[in-house]
Amino acid sequence: MIYKPHSGLEDFSRVLLIEDDTSYARLVELMLNESELFRCEVVNCTTLEAGMATLETDDNFAAVLLDLSLPDSTGFSTLESLLTRFPNQNIIVLTGLDDEAIGVSAVKAGAQDFLIKRTGILDGHLLVKTLRFSKERKQIISRLEEAQRAARLGHWECRPDRHFFFASDEVYRIFDLDPSLTTYSCDDLLLPECPLNPLLILQWKITPPQERSEELRVRLSSDEILTVLLTCKAHQDVDGGVYYRGIVQDITQQKQAEELRKARDLAEHTAKVREKVIASVSHEMRTPMNAIMGFSSLLLQTPLQPEQTRYVTSILQSSELLLDIINDILQVSALQHGHLSLKSDVFELRPLLQQLHSVMHFRAMEKSLSLEISCHDDVPDKLVGDPQRLSQVLFNLVGNALKFTDKGGVKVTVTLEAHSERQVVLHFAVKDSGIGIPKEELEAIFEAFTRITDKDRFYEGIGLGLSIARMLVEEYGGRLWAESEVGAGSVFHVHWPLLMAAATPAEQSPLVNDSLYAIEPARILLVEDHQLNQLVVKHLLEKKWPQLTVEVANHGDEAIQMMDQRDYALILMDLQMPVRDGYETTTYIRQHLTAPKSRVPILAMTAHIQSTVQENCRNVGINDFIMKPFEQDQLFRIIHHYLSSPHL
Ligand code: ADP
C-alpha cells in the first residue's frame, strides 16, 4: 500500500500561466493534458496586472508560469514585482533560447526554476517534471505552515539591498495580524509603528556571520501581553550582499511555566526554612521547659499553702500542654525528614488497650461520655511492632473522639483484617457520636496545621495530631482514614500490619515497671553545662534516692578529671557542651580509661529525637538515652535499670 499524505492540493492541479501569446497557452494546456503523470487545468492571464489580480483572490496554484515579456511589464522587473507581492508562490520563469542567463538570475532572485521555450516548442517532459516538483514543494510548505502554527513559531527573511522581506503567516499571527489581510514590505519595517519593526532593529545590531536573540513583550489589541523570542542571523551571499534570516517564537507559555516553577521553588524553600526555624526554636524551648517542669515538681513536694499549690499545679499543667505542642512540632519535622527510627519490640496488645482505657476513661467521665474498648477473640495478643507508636496513634484518635463529642460516647473495636502465617493486619476503628466532619474536609484534616474552625466553640489543639498519626501509620506500612457525617459522628479507621511473636514467652521490656525502684547506695556523675538542669536532676535524684550521691561536672574535661579521682556507678551525659562535648567525652572514656572505669554505663541526655543522633550515640559507646525534658518516671526507671543490674 502506498501512503499518500493529504496535501491540501487536489490530485487535479491548477497552473497559472501569465503569457500574452494565447496560442502558446493552448499548447501548454495540450502538453499537460497528454501527460499521465500530471493532470491539470491551466488558467491563462495575458498581462502581469491580470495575473496578480488572479493571485490576489485565488492562490491555489501548484505553480505560476511567467513569461518575462508582457504587454504591461518586461524583463526582470516582471519577476521582482510578482515575487515581492507573492513570495510564497512557485514561480517558473519562461525564457527565450538566448536568455538562459536571465533564467539563472531569476532563480537566484527567488524563482523556483526556469524553462527555455523555443518558438512554439516547450520541452514537455521538463515542464511536467518542474510542475510536479512545484506541487511537492507546495505540499512541503503547507506542512511547514501547519507545524509552525502548532508550535507558534514563524520564520522570516530580509534582503535590504533588494528591498525584499518575507515573513511566514505564523509571524503575522503571533503579532495578532491576519496574514490574508496584512503583509509588510521591506520599507514598511522602517516605520516605528510597524509591529514587525523590532525585526529590523535586531538586524541593525549584527553583521555576518553573527546571530542574536532577544525577548520582546508585545501588547496585543486585546491587551493580552505576549513574550516573543526574536532570533536573527546575518548571512552574506556569493555576491557580497547581506541578508538576514530569523525566527519569531511565542514563548509566553514557557515563560509562565518558568515563573510558576520559580514561584513554586521559592515557596518550597520558604516552607523548608520555616520548618527549620520552627523545629530549632521548639528544640531550644525544651531545655528551659525541663527546668520549669522539674522545679515545679520539686516545689510541689515542699510545704505549700493551698493557694500556692493551685498556682504551681497550674504552671505544671500548662507546661505539660506546651511540651506536648513542642513535641508534636518536633515529631512532624522528624517524620517529614525521615528521621524517625522504626522499632520492633515484642509486646502484648490487650494490656496496651487496657492502659488506653484506664487513662482515657477519666477524660470520658469528665464529659459524662461512655468509653468502650473491645478486642475480638481471634486477634493474637503477643505481637512484634512498635507499641509506643501504636499507643500514640490510638491515644490521639480516642483523645480527638472525646474532644469532639458532647453526648453519647466513644467505642474502639479491634478486629483481624488479614493474616498470614507470620503477619497480621489489625483493624482499629474509633467511633464517636460527636460533631462529625464535613465530607469535603475528610482529607484536609490529615494535613499539618489544618483544623475545622467552629465560631461558636473553641477546641484546644494546633492541628498536628492527625497528620502525625497518619505519617506514623504509613511509616509502619499501614493506612489511616476517616468516615463521618456532620452531626452524627465519625469513625477513624487504622490498618496496622504487625508480626506475630514466636510462641516463646515475650521478651520483657528492659525498663521493668518496678514501683519501688530500690537501689543500693551509689555515686553517679552528671556531666551538664546548664546550671538549672544540673540543679533539677541533682535534686530530683537525691530526693528520690537519699542513698544516691550525684556529683556534677560542667564539661567533658572536668568529668575525665573527676573520673581519675574516683569510680562512678553511672554517668548522665549531656551531648552539647563547651570544651569537650558528650560524644568526645564518651569516646575518651571508652578508649583511654582502663576497666572498670571504661565500662561505666553512660546515658545521654538529649533533646534530639532523630534516629541519626541516636545512631551517633551508639557508635561512640553510649548505652541509652533520656529524652529532655524528661518525665520523672522515665528518669527514675532508666537509672534504676542501669544501677540494679550489671552492664557491659
Ligand atoms: P487538633 O490537635 O487540632 O485536634 P488534629 O490533627 O488531631 O488536630 O485534628 C485536626 C482537626 O480534625 C480537628 O481540629 C478537628 O477539626 C477535626 N477532627 C479530628 N478528629 C475529629 C473527630 N473525632 N470529630 C470531629 N472532628 C475531628
mmCIF file of C-alpha atoms in Angstrom, residues 151-156 170-177 195-199 202 212-220 224-232 246-256 259:
data_model
loop_
_atom_site.group_PDB
_atom_site.id
_atom_site.type_symbol
_atom_site.label_atom_id
_atom_site.label_comp_id
_atom_site.label_asym_id
_atom_site.label_seq_id
_atom_site.Cartn_x
_atom_site.Cartn_y
_atom_site.Cartn_z
ATOM 1 C CA ALA A 151 4.496 25.486 17.559
ATOM 2 C CA ARG A 152 3.580 29.210 17.476
ATOM 3 C CA LEU A 153 6.804 29.766 15.559
ATOM 4 C CA GLY A 154 7.335 31.653 12.297
ATOM 5 C CA HIS A 155 10.301 32.406 10.072
ATOM 6 C CA TRP A 156 11.277 35.462 8.114
ATOM 7 C CA GLU A 170 2.687 32.492 11.662
ATOM 8 C CA VAL A 171 4.875 35.573 12.192
ATOM 9 C CA TYR A 172 1.833 37.721 11.387
ATOM 10 C CA ARG A 173 -0.451 35.630 13.572
ATOM 11 C CA ILE A 174 1.942 35.879 16.541
ATOM 12 C CA PHE A 175 1.721 39.663 16.220
ATOM 13 C CA ASP A 176 -2.082 39.336 16.153
ATOM 14 C CA LEU A 177 -2.294 40.220 12.427
ATOM 15 C CA PRO A 195 4.567 45.808 14.573
ATOM 16 C CA LEU A 196 7.430 43.994 12.823
ATOM 17 C CA ASN A 197 9.809 46.962 13.185
ATOM 18 C CA PRO A 198 11.723 45.167 16.045
ATOM 19 C CA LEU A 199 12.917 42.630 13.449
ATOM 20 C CA LEU A 202 17.538 43.427 15.548
ATOM 21 C CA ARG A 212 21.387 37.406 18.129
ATOM 22 C CA SER A 213 18.308 36.611 20.177
ATOM 23 C CA GLU A 214 16.124 38.996 22.127
ATOM 24 C CA GLU A 215 12.929 38.699 24.096
ATOM 25 C CA LEU A 216 10.174 41.139 23.323
ATOM 26 C CA ARG A 217 6.997 41.921 25.254
ATOM 27 C CA VAL A 218 4.130 42.524 22.837
ATOM 28 C CA ARG A 219 0.825 44.046 23.910
ATOM 29 C CA LEU A 220 -1.995 42.775 21.685
ATOM 30 C CA GLU A 224 -3.015 40.478 26.379
ATOM 31 C CA ILE A 225 0.771 40.587 26.803
ATOM 32 C CA LEU A 226 2.882 38.069 24.923
ATOM 33 C CA THR A 227 6.536 37.253 25.363
ATOM 34 C CA VAL A 228 8.114 36.716 21.964
ATOM 35 C CA LEU A 229 11.596 35.395 21.268
ATOM 36 C CA LEU A 230 13.222 37.005 18.203
ATOM 37 C CA THR A 231 16.247 35.291 16.697
ATOM 38 C CA CYS A 232 18.190 36.666 13.750
ATOM 39 C CA GLY A 246 15.261 34.759 11.618
ATOM 40 C CA ILE A 247 12.664 33.119 13.771
ATOM 41 C CA VAL A 248 9.830 34.593 15.790
ATOM 42 C CA GLN A 249 8.514 32.369 18.578
ATOM 43 C CA ASP A 250 5.711 32.949 21.028
ATOM 44 C CA ILE A 251 7.227 31.769 24.327
ATOM 45 C CA THR A 252 4.517 33.159 26.625
ATOM 46 C CA GLN A 253 3.529 29.720 27.914
ATOM 47 C CA GLN A 254 7.124 28.632 28.562
ATOM 48 C CA LYS A 255 7.712 31.935 30.398
ATOM 49 C CA GLN A 256 4.626 31.452 32.519
ATOM 50 C CA GLU A 259 7.691 31.789 36.501
#
